[in-house]
Amino acid sequence: MVPGTQMKMKEAAALLKTRLRPESEEDQKVVQKGLMLYRQGMVHHLKYVGGSIWASVQDVTPVRVYLNFPDPEDSSCTCPAYGFCRHRMAAFFQAYAEIGSVADWVDEWRRPAKESLQAEEWGLQKAKELMKSASGHEKGYTLWTDNFTRSFNEIMLGQGKPNPYVIASLLQTYLRGVRAGAPSSPEWRTLYELIGRIYGFKQLAALTGELEHNSSTVNRYYRYLFDSLEDEIDDGIHSLSVNSLPFDFDEYIEALKDESAGLIDTADLFEYERANLYRMLWSGLFKQNSWREEERERLEAFGEGKRTMAENVALAHHYYLARRDRELFDFLKKLNDTPLSFLFYWLEDLGRQGDNARLGAYIEYMAGQMRPALASMQNHQQARDFTRLALRTAAPFFRNGGREELYEKLLNASLPFSYIEYEDFLFEKGSYEKWGELFTYTSFEYFTVPNDRVKVLQKEAPEVLLPLLHQAADGLILQKNRSAYKQAVRLLKKLRAAYKKLKRTPEWEVYFDKLLEKNKRLRAFHAECERGKLIVEKE
């Protein structure tokens, strides 16, 4: 083994252990099949080259594998599989066997999945025990919430502090217990499960703080649980809101309302999820005007700079519910720490309602805030994803006859991250001159224009092609090789045709004379021009 490679190999082994997820069925197959190929002796010609290894793997079809250390995901394989494949896994095992036990590596990697299964089995047994003493069929808000809190804590903490990779299994066990303990009446069952899920949400957020899990740990193992809970809670709210509720529900709904402030008074890793759940409840369940006015006044009374981000979003939401849109926009403009993504909730809600007048005003506000919002993002991919979501969320407004110029304003404000959508919009609209300006602005080359669009431009707006063809031809000539000259001549012939269609042949002749003079030392280029009959036809 090359000196220094052993340490890099250990780093790679540790990194790969975190990148491949034992709870993922796809990753399980990669490890299992890679292990099989390794144990069957299918890895050959393993070589160390600098900080990497090369190997051949004999599968149904032989393949060549390249692995970089210390990051094995920076690798390649000649097989058609996407991502880290079984052949790369087998080559890794072959190399790792020189410094450690492959069996131990696999056991350690599988441990989270085993512990998760064991935790789930233990949790199910615990849930059955709790079921025997549960009082779900008895009514009373405090009785229910005490049961939910006790059940959550005993399932989650009954075996000590849980590892992050078992939390998802334990939460599902808690939720199964909620469903199993619900009253038999459909209306009461819906209410019971709704409150149980809200308590699960709150308890899980609090537990994360107690366990001191950081954002990367939460994102990797269980942030998605909050999204799932919100979806289920939203379904429950909808079920309750479309039916006439029994008077007996009033005390439960009011108690939930009184506790909703606790969702947003904490600044933690879940402020977005907290604000979103709060908005769901106040939009769909807490509909009394007096309640909403009282809550809005409570939030306003805190004063500027004394609210959490979630409380700021909550106050803005009460302006939204009261249709005080101008106040909402003015309020958001004063805030520096509230992401524009919080606006999507209102856009989607107004789109569902078909309220195009208000929706247009919200899109106008969003368009005005896009540039600073995109500038604050960490990388290009994040900005691109945000732009795509913003355009998709605003799409119903424009499909229903919304102002076209507003859509263009939003596209323009989102550049360069909206280039794909803006380019499509301008071309389909027939704004070829603007399309050409956009194309030049983004520094794309002529060769990236699809052939069908080139044909349309040749017919409808040949003048738009002129700067693109000039730029592309000049770039090819600068490469100073025969292949590039041939391509340049093909483009020059298209350029000549465009000038001819525009009845500007004299301009072409002046340009071509200067081009030949400028490149008079490039004999191969002149030869290609003669072969392409550019020079002959000129003479």
Coordinates of C-alpha atoms in Angstrom, one line a residue:
M1 CA 0.0 0.0 0.0
V2 CA 1.3 3.5 -0.9
P3 CA 2.6 5.4 2.2
G4 CA -0.1 7.7 3.6
T5 CA -2.9 5.8 1.9
Q6 CA -3.8 3.9 5.1
M7 CA -4.9 7.0 6.9
K8 CA -6.9 8.2 3.8
M9 CA -8.5 4.7 3.6
K10 CA -9.6 5.0 7.2
E11 CA -11.1 8.4 6.6
A12 CA -12.9 7.1 3.5
A13 CA -14.3 4.2 5.5
A14 CA -15.7 6.5 8.2
L15 CA -17.1 8.8 5.6
L16 CA -18.8 6.1 3.6
K17 CA -20.3 4.7 6.7
T18 CA -22.2 8.0 7.1
R19 CA -23.1 8.5 3.5
L20 CA -24.7 5.1 3.0
R21 CA -27.8 4.9 5.1
P22 CA -28.6 1.5 6.6
E23 CA -32.4 2.4 6.7
S24 CA -32.4 2.8 2.9
E25 CA -33.3 -0.3 1.0
E26 CA -31.3 0.8 -2.0
D27 CA -28.1 1.3 0.1
Q28 CA -28.7 -2.0 1.8
K29 CA -28.6 -3.7 -1.6
V30 CA -25.5 -1.8 -2.6
V31 CA -23.6 -3.0 0.5
Q32 CA -25.0 -6.6 0.3
K33 CA -24.2 -7.1 -3.4
G34 CA -20.8 -5.4 -3.1
L35 CA -20.0 -7.7 -0.2
M36 CA -21.0 -10.7 -2.3
L37 CA -18.8 -9.7 -5.2
Y38 CA -15.8 -9.1 -2.8
R39 CA -16.3 -12.4 -1.0
Q40 CA -16.6 -14.3 -4.3
G41 CA -13.2 -12.9 -5.4
M42 CA -14.5 -10.8 -8.3
V43 CA -12.2 -7.8 -7.7
H44 CA -9.0 -8.0 -9.7
H45 CA -6.0 -5.8 -10.6
L46 CA -6.3 -3.5 -7.6
K47 CA -3.8 -0.6 -8.0
Y48 CA -3.0 2.4 -5.8
V49 CA -2.4 5.6 -7.8
G50 CA -1.7 8.6 -5.6
G51 CA -4.8 9.2 -3.5
S52 CA -7.0 6.8 -5.4
I53 CA -7.4 3.1 -6.4
W54 CA -8.3 1.5 -9.7
A55 CA -9.7 -2.0 -10.0
S56 CA -11.5 -4.4 -12.3
V57 CA -14.7 -6.1 -11.1
Q58 CA -15.9 -9.3 -12.8
D59 CA -19.7 -9.1 -12.9
V60 CA -22.2 -10.2 -15.6
T61 CA -20.2 -7.6 -17.6
P62 CA -16.7 -6.8 -16.5
V63 CA -16.3 -3.2 -15.3
R64 CA -13.5 -0.7 -14.4
V65 CA -13.8 1.1 -11.1
Y66 CA -12.0 4.3 -9.9
L67 CA -12.3 5.4 -6.2
N68 CA -10.9 8.6 -4.8
F69 CA -9.7 8.9 -1.2
P70 CA -10.6 10.2 1.3
D71 CA -13.9 10.8 -0.5
P72 CA -15.0 7.5 -2.1
E73 CA -18.2 9.2 -3.5
D74 CA -15.9 11.1 -5.9
S75 CA -15.6 8.0 -8.0
S76 CA -16.6 6.3 -11.2
C77 CA -17.6 3.0 -12.7
T78 CA -18.1 1.9 -16.3
C79 CA -21.4 0.3 -15.4
P80 CA -24.6 2.2 -16.2
A81 CA -25.8 2.5 -12.5
Y82 CA -26.4 5.9 -11.0
G83 CA -24.6 6.8 -7.8
F84 CA -22.4 4.6 -5.6
C85 CA -22.8 1.1 -7.2
R86 CA -22.1 -2.5 -6.0
H87 CA -18.9 -2.5 -8.0
R88 CA -17.4 0.5 -6.3
M89 CA -18.5 -1.1 -3.0
A90 CA -16.7 -4.3 -3.8
A91 CA -13.5 -2.5 -4.8
F92 CA -13.7 -0.5 -1.5
F93 CA -14.0 -3.7 0.5
Q94 CA -11.0 -5.2 -1.4
A95 CA -8.9 -2.2 -0.5
Y96 CA -10.2 -1.9 3.1
A97 CA -9.4 -5.6 3.8
E98 CA -5.7 -4.6 3.8
I99 CA -6.1 -2.3 6.9
G100 CA -9.1 -3.7 8.8
S101 CA -12.0 -6.2 9.0
V102 CA -14.6 -5.9 6.3
A103 CA -17.0 -7.9 8.5
D104 CA -16.6 -5.4 11.4
W105 CA -17.1 -2.5 9.0
V106 CA -20.4 -4.0 7.8
D107 CA -21.6 -4.8 11.3
E108 CA -20.9 -1.3 12.5
W109 CA -22.7 0.1 9.5
R110 CA -25.7 -2.1 10.0
R111 CA -25.9 -1.4 13.8
P112 CA -28.3 1.7 13.4
A113 CA -30.8 -0.4 11.4
K114 CA -30.6 -3.2 13.9
E115 CA -31.0 -0.8 16.9
S116 CA -33.9 0.9 15.1
L117 CA -35.7 -2.5 14.6
Q118 CA -35.0 -3.4 18.2
A119 CA -36.2 0.0 19.4
E120 CA -39.4 -0.4 17.4
E121 CA -40.0 -3.9 18.8
W122 CA -39.5 -2.6 22.3
G123 CA -41.7 0.4 21.6
L124 CA -44.5 -1.7 20.4
Q125 CA -44.4 -3.8 23.5
K126 CA -44.4 -0.6 25.6
A127 CA -47.3 0.8 23.6
K128 CA -49.3 -2.4 24.3
E129 CA -48.7 -1.9 28.0
L130 CA -49.7 1.7 27.9
M131 CA -52.8 0.8 25.9
K132 CA -54.1 -1.2 28.9
S133 CA -54.0 1.8 31.1
A134 CA -54.9 4.4 28.5
S135 CA -58.0 6.5 28.9
G136 CA -58.6 7.5 25.3
H137 CA -62.2 6.4 25.4
E138 CA -62.7 8.7 28.4
K139 CA -63.2 12.4 27.5
G140 CA -61.3 15.4 28.7
Y141 CA -58.7 17.5 27.1
T142 CA -56.3 17.4 30.1
L143 CA -56.8 13.6 30.4
W144 CA -55.9 13.1 26.8
T145 CA -52.9 15.3 26.7
D146 CA -51.5 13.8 29.9
N147 CA -51.8 10.4 28.3
F148 CA -50.1 11.6 25.1
T149 CA -47.2 13.2 27.1
R150 CA -46.7 10.1 29.2
S151 CA -46.9 7.8 26.3
F152 CA -44.4 9.8 24.2
N153 CA -41.9 10.0 27.1
E154 CA -42.1 6.3 28.0
I155 CA -41.7 5.2 24.4
M156 CA -38.9 7.7 23.5
L157 CA -37.0 7.7 26.8
G158 CA -37.9 4.3 28.3
Q159 CA -34.5 2.9 27.3
G160 CA -32.5 6.0 28.0
K161 CA -31.6 8.8 25.5
P162 CA -32.4 7.5 22.0
N163 CA -29.9 7.6 19.2
P164 CA -31.0 9.9 16.4
Y165 CA -31.4 7.0 14.0
V166 CA -34.1 5.2 16.1
I167 CA -36.3 8.3 16.7
A168 CA -38.3 7.8 13.5
S169 CA -39.2 4.2 14.5
L170 CA -40.1 5.3 18.1
L171 CA -42.3 8.1 16.8
Q172 CA -44.2 5.8 14.5
T173 CA -44.8 3.5 17.5
Y174 CA -46.1 6.5 19.5
L175 CA -48.5 7.4 16.6
R176 CA -49.7 3.8 16.3
G177 CA -50.5 4.0 20.0
V178 CA -52.5 7.2 19.4
R179 CA -54.5 5.6 16.7
A180 CA -55.1 2.4 18.7
G181 CA -56.3 4.4 21.7
A182 CA -58.7 6.7 19.9
P183 CA -62.5 6.7 20.6
S184 CA -64.7 4.7 18.2
S185 CA -66.9 7.6 17.1
P186 CA -65.5 9.0 13.8
E187 CA -65.7 12.7 14.9
W188 CA -64.1 12.1 18.3
R189 CA -61.5 9.8 16.7
T190 CA -60.4 12.6 14.3
L191 CA -60.2 15.1 17.1
Y192 CA -58.3 12.7 19.4
E193 CA -55.7 11.8 16.7
L194 CA -55.3 15.5 15.7
I195 CA -54.4 16.5 19.3
G196 CA -52.2 13.4 19.6
R197 CA -50.2 14.4 16.5
I198 CA -49.9 18.0 17.6
Y199 CA -48.5 16.8 21.0
G200 CA -46.2 14.5 19.1
F201 CA -44.9 17.4 17.1
K202 CA -44.3 19.6 20.2
Q203 CA -42.7 16.8 22.2
L204 CA -40.4 15.8 19.4
A205 CA -39.2 19.4 18.9
A206 CA -38.6 19.7 22.7
L207 CA -36.8 16.4 22.8
T208 CA -34.4 17.5 20.0
G209 CA -33.4 20.4 22.2
E210 CA -32.9 18.2 25.2
L211 CA -30.7 15.8 23.2
E212 CA -28.8 18.7 21.7
H213 CA -29.0 17.4 18.2
N214 CA -27.7 19.8 15.6
S215 CA -29.2 20.7 12.2
S216 CA -27.2 18.1 10.2
T217 CA -28.3 15.3 12.5
V218 CA -31.9 16.3 12.4
N219 CA -31.8 16.7 8.6
R220 CA -30.2 13.3 8.1
Y221 CA -32.4 11.3 10.5
Y222 CA -35.8 12.8 11.2
R223 CA -36.7 16.3 10.0
Y224 CA -39.0 14.7 7.5
L225 CA -41.1 13.5 10.4
F226 CA -42.3 17.1 11.1
D227 CA -43.4 17.4 7.5
S228 CA -45.3 14.1 7.7
L229 CA -47.0 15.2 11.0
E230 CA -48.0 18.5 9.4
D231 CA -49.6 16.7 6.5
E232 CA -51.6 14.4 8.8
I233 CA -52.6 17.3 11.0
D234 CA -53.7 19.3 8.0
D235 CA -55.9 16.4 6.9
G236 CA -57.4 16.2 10.4
I237 CA -58.1 20.0 10.4
H238 CA -59.8 19.7 7.0
S239 CA -61.9 16.8 8.2
L240 CA -63.1 18.7 11.2
S241 CA -63.6 22.0 9.3
V242 CA -66.0 20.6 6.6
N243 CA -68.4 19.1 9.1
S244 CA -70.6 20.7 11.8
L245 CA -68.8 20.0 15.1
P246 CA -70.6 18.9 18.2
F247 CA -70.8 21.5 21.0
D248 CA -68.8 19.2 23.2
F249 CA -65.8 19.9 21.0
D250 CA -65.7 23.6 22.0
E251 CA -63.6 23.1 25.1
Y252 CA -61.1 21.0 23.2
I253 CA -60.8 23.5 20.3
E254 CA -60.5 26.4 22.8
A255 CA -57.8 24.6 24.8
L256 CA -55.8 23.9 21.6
K257 CA -56.2 27.6 20.7
D258 CA -54.9 28.7 24.1
E259 CA -51.9 26.4 23.7
S260 CA -51.0 27.5 20.2
A261 CA -48.8 30.3 21.5
G262 CA -46.5 27.6 22.8
L263 CA -45.8 26.6 19.2
I264 CA -44.2 29.8 18.2
D265 CA -42.5 31.2 21.3
T266 CA -39.3 29.1 20.9
A267 CA -36.4 29.9 18.6
D268 CA -34.9 26.5 17.6
L269 CA -34.3 24.3 14.6
F270 CA -38.0 24.1 13.8
E271 CA -39.1 27.7 13.5
Y272 CA -40.3 27.1 9.9
E273 CA -42.3 24.0 10.9
R274 CA -43.7 25.7 14.0
A275 CA -44.9 28.8 12.1
N276 CA -46.4 26.6 9.4
L277 CA -48.4 24.4 11.9
Y278 CA -49.5 27.6 13.7
R279 CA -50.9 29.0 10.4
M280 CA -52.7 25.8 9.7
L281 CA -54.5 25.8 13.0
W282 CA -55.5 29.5 12.8
S283 CA -56.6 29.2 9.2
G284 CA -58.6 26.0 9.5
L285 CA -59.7 25.5 13.1
F286 CA -59.6 28.7 15.1
K287 CA -62.0 30.8 13.0
Q288 CA -63.8 33.0 15.6
N289 CA -63.1 36.7 14.8
S290 CA -62.8 37.6 18.4
W291 CA -60.1 34.9 18.9
R292 CA -58.1 36.1 16.0
E293 CA -58.3 39.8 17.1
E294 CA -57.3 38.9 20.6
E295 CA -54.3 36.8 19.3
R296 CA -53.2 39.6 16.9
E297 CA -53.3 42.2 19.7
R298 CA -51.3 39.8 21.9
L299 CA -48.6 39.5 19.3
E300 CA -48.5 43.2 18.5
A301 CA -48.1 44.0 22.2
F302 CA -44.6 42.4 22.2
G303 CA -43.1 45.3 20.3
E304 CA -40.5 45.3 17.6
G305 CA -37.5 43.1 18.1
K306 CA -39.0 41.1 20.9
R307 CA -40.7 38.4 18.9
T308 CA -39.2 35.1 17.6
M309 CA -39.2 34.6 13.9
A310 CA -42.2 32.3 14.2
E311 CA -44.1 34.9 16.1
N312 CA -43.4 37.5 13.4
V313 CA -44.8 35.1 10.8
A314 CA -47.8 34.5 13.1
L315 CA -48.5 38.2 13.3
A316 CA -48.2 38.6 9.6
H317 CA -50.6 35.6 9.2
H318 CA -53.2 37.4 11.3
Y319 CA -52.9 40.4 9.0
Y320 CA -53.4 38.0 6.2
L321 CA -56.5 36.5 7.8
A322 CA -57.9 40.0 8.4
R323 CA -57.2 40.8 4.7
R324 CA -54.9 43.6 5.8
D325 CA -52.4 42.9 3.0
R326 CA -50.8 46.3 2.9
E327 CA -50.0 46.1 6.6
L328 CA -48.6 42.6 6.1
F329 CA -46.2 43.7 3.3
D330 CA -45.1 46.8 5.3
F331 CA -44.5 44.6 8.3
L332 CA -42.4 42.0 6.4
K333 CA -40.3 44.7 4.8
K334 CA -39.2 45.8 8.3
L335 CA -37.9 42.3 9.1
N336 CA -34.5 41.2 8.2
D337 CA -34.6 37.6 9.4
T338 CA -37.8 36.3 7.9
P339 CA -37.2 34.2 4.8
L340 CA -39.3 34.9 1.7
S341 CA -40.3 31.2 1.6
F342 CA -42.9 31.9 4.3
L343 CA -44.8 33.8 1.6
F344 CA -45.5 30.5 -0.3
Y345 CA -48.2 29.4 2.2
W346 CA -50.3 32.5 1.5
L347 CA -49.7 32.1 -2.3
E348 CA -50.9 28.5 -2.2
D349 CA -53.9 29.4 0.0
L350 CA -55.0 32.3 -2.3
G351 CA -54.5 30.1 -5.3
R352 CA -56.9 27.4 -3.8
Q353 CA -59.4 30.1 -3.1
G354 CA -59.2 31.5 -6.6
D355 CA -58.7 35.0 -5.2
N356 CA -56.7 36.4 -8.1
A357 CA -56.9 40.0 -7.0
R358 CA -55.1 39.3 -3.7
L359 CA -52.8 36.7 -5.2
G360 CA -51.6 39.2 -7.8
A361 CA -50.6 41.6 -5.0
Y362 CA -48.7 38.9 -3.1
I363 CA -46.8 37.9 -6.3
E364 CA -46.0 41.6 -6.9
Y365 CA -44.6 41.8 -3.4
M366 CA -42.6 38.6 -3.9
A367 CA -41.1 39.9 -7.2
G368 CA -39.9 43.0 -5.5
Q369 CA -38.1 40.9 -2.8
M370 CA -36.6 38.2 -5.0
R371 CA -33.2 39.8 -5.7
P372 CA -32.2 40.3 -2.1
A373 CA -33.6 37.0 -1.1
L374 CA -31.6 35.1 -3.8
A375 CA -28.5 37.1 -3.0
S376 CA -28.6 35.9 0.6
M377 CA -28.7 32.2 -0.3
Q378 CA -25.7 30.0 0.4
N379 CA -25.1 28.5 -3.1
H380 CA -26.4 28.4 -6.7
Q381 CA -28.4 25.2 -6.2
Q382 CA -30.3 26.6 -3.2
A383 CA -31.1 29.7 -5.2
R384 CA -32.2 27.7 -8.2
D385 CA -34.4 25.4 -6.1
F386 CA -36.0 28.4 -4.4
T387 CA -36.7 30.1 -7.8
R388 CA -38.3 27.0 -9.2
L389 CA -40.5 26.7 -6.2
A390 CA -41.5 30.4 -6.3
L391 CA -42.4 30.2 -10.0
R392 CA -44.4 26.9 -9.5
T393 CA -46.3 28.4 -6.6
A394 CA -47.2 31.5 -8.6
A395 CA -48.2 29.5 -11.7
P396 CA -51.9 29.1 -10.9
F397 CA -52.3 32.9 -11.0
F398 CA -50.9 33.1 -14.5
R399 CA -52.8 30.1 -15.7
N400 CA -56.0 31.7 -14.7
G401 CA -55.4 34.8 -16.7
G402 CA -53.2 36.8 -14.4
R403 CA -51.1 39.7 -15.7
E404 CA -48.4 38.5 -18.1
E405 CA -46.2 41.5 -17.4
L406 CA -46.1 40.5 -13.7
Y407 CA -44.9 37.0 -14.6
E408 CA -42.1 38.6 -16.7
K409 CA -41.3 40.9 -13.8
L410 CA -40.9 37.9 -11.5
L411 CA -38.8 36.0 -14.1
N412 CA -36.6 39.1 -14.5
A413 CA -36.1 39.6 -10.8
S414 CA -35.0 36.0 -10.4
L415 CA -32.2 36.0 -13.0
P416 CA -29.9 34.2 -13.5
F417 CA -31.7 31.4 -11.7
S418 CA -34.9 31.7 -13.8
Y419 CA -33.0 31.6 -17.1
I420 CA -34.7 28.4 -18.3
E421 CA -38.2 29.6 -17.6
Y422 CA -37.6 33.1 -18.9
E423 CA -36.0 31.9 -22.1
D424 CA -39.0 29.6 -22.7
F425 CA -41.4 32.4 -21.9
L426 CA -39.8 34.9 -24.3
F427 CA -39.5 32.5 -27.2
E428 CA -43.0 31.2 -26.9
K429 CA -44.2 34.8 -26.8
G430 CA -42.3 35.6 -29.9
S431 CA -40.2 38.3 -28.2
Y432 CA -37.1 37.2 -30.1
E433 CA -35.1 40.4 -29.6
K434 CA -35.5 40.2 -25.9
W435 CA -34.7 36.5 -26.1
G436 CA -31.4 37.3 -27.9
E437 CA -30.5 39.8 -25.2
L438 CA -31.2 37.3 -22.5
F439 CA -29.1 34.7 -24.3
T440 CA -26.2 37.1 -24.6
Y441 CA -26.6 38.2 -20.9
T442 CA -26.2 34.7 -19.7
S443 CA -23.1 34.0 -21.8
F444 CA -24.6 30.9 -23.4
E445 CA -23.1 29.8 -26.7
Y446 CA -24.9 29.5 -30.0
F447 CA -24.4 25.7 -29.9
T448 CA -26.7 25.4 -26.9
V449 CA -29.7 26.8 -29.0
P450 CA -31.8 23.8 -30.0
N451 CA -32.1 23.3 -33.8
D452 CA -35.8 23.8 -33.9
R453 CA -35.3 27.2 -32.4
V454 CA -32.6 28.1 -34.8
K455 CA -34.9 27.3 -37.7
V456 CA -37.6 29.5 -36.2
L457 CA -35.2 32.4 -35.8
Q458 CA -33.8 32.0 -39.3
K459 CA -37.3 32.4 -40.6
E460 CA -38.8 34.9 -38.1
A461 CA -35.9 37.0 -36.7
P462 CA -32.6 36.3 -38.4
E463 CA -31.2 39.6 -36.9
V464 CA -31.3 37.9 -33.5
L465 CA -28.9 35.2 -34.7
L466 CA -26.2 37.7 -35.9
P467 CA -24.5 38.4 -32.6
L468 CA -24.7 34.8 -31.5
L469 CA -23.2 33.6 -34.8
H470 CA -20.5 36.2 -34.7
Q471 CA -19.5 35.3 -31.2
A472 CA -19.5 31.5 -31.9
A473 CA -17.5 31.8 -35.1
D474 CA -14.9 34.1 -33.5
G475 CA -14.5 31.6 -30.6
L476 CA -14.0 28.7 -32.9
I477 CA -11.3 30.5 -35.0
L478 CA -9.4 31.3 -31.8
Q479 CA -9.1 27.6 -31.1
K480 CA -6.7 27.4 -34.1
N481 CA -7.3 23.8 -35.1
R482 CA -8.7 22.2 -38.3
S483 CA -11.8 20.8 -36.7
A484 CA -12.8 24.2 -35.2
Y485 CA -12.1 25.9 -38.5
K486 CA -14.6 23.6 -40.2
Q487 CA -17.2 24.4 -37.6
A488 CA -16.5 28.1 -38.0
V489 CA -17.0 27.9 -41.7
R490 CA -20.4 26.2 -41.3
L491 CA -21.5 29.0 -38.9
L492 CA -20.1 31.7 -41.3
K493 CA -22.3 30.3 -44.1
K494 CA -25.3 30.6 -41.8
L495 CA -24.2 34.1 -40.9
R496 CA -24.0 35.0 -44.6
A497 CA -27.5 33.6 -45.2
A498 CA -28.9 35.7 -42.3
Y499 CA -27.3 38.9 -43.7
K500 CA -28.7 38.0 -47.2
K501 CA -32.2 37.5 -45.8
L502 CA -32.0 40.9 -44.1
K503 CA -30.8 42.4 -47.3
R504 CA -27.6 43.5 -45.6
T505 CA -25.1 41.7 -47.9
P506 CA -22.7 44.6 -48.0
E507 CA -22.3 44.5 -44.3
W508 CA -21.4 40.8 -44.6
E509 CA -18.8 41.5 -47.2
V510 CA -17.1 44.2 -45.1
Y511 CA -17.2 41.9 -42.1
F512 CA -15.8 38.9 -44.0
D513 CA -13.0 41.0 -45.6
K514 CA -11.9 42.2 -42.2
L515 CA -12.1 38.6 -40.8
L516 CA -9.8 37.3 -43.5
E517 CA -7.4 40.1 -43.0
K518 CA -7.3 39.7 -39.3
N519 CA -6.6 36.0 -39.6
K520 CA -4.4 36.1 -42.7
R521 CA -1.7 34.0 -41.1
L522 CA -4.1 31.2 -40.4
R523 CA -3.6 29.3 -43.7
A524 CA -5.7 26.3 -42.6
F525 CA -8.6 28.6 -41.8
H526 CA -8.3 30.2 -45.3
A527 CA -8.2 26.8 -46.8
E528 CA -11.4 25.8 -45.1
C529 CA -13.1 29.0 -46.3
E530 CA -12.1 28.1 -49.8
R531 CA -13.3 24.5 -49.4
G532 CA -16.6 25.9 -48.0
K533 CA -16.8 28.2 -51.0
L534 CA -16.9 31.3 -48.9
I535 CA -13.9 32.9 -50.6
V536 CA -14.8 31.7 -54.1
E537 CA -18.3 33.1 -54.0
K538 CA -16.9 36.4 -52.6
E539 CA -14.6 36.7 -55.6

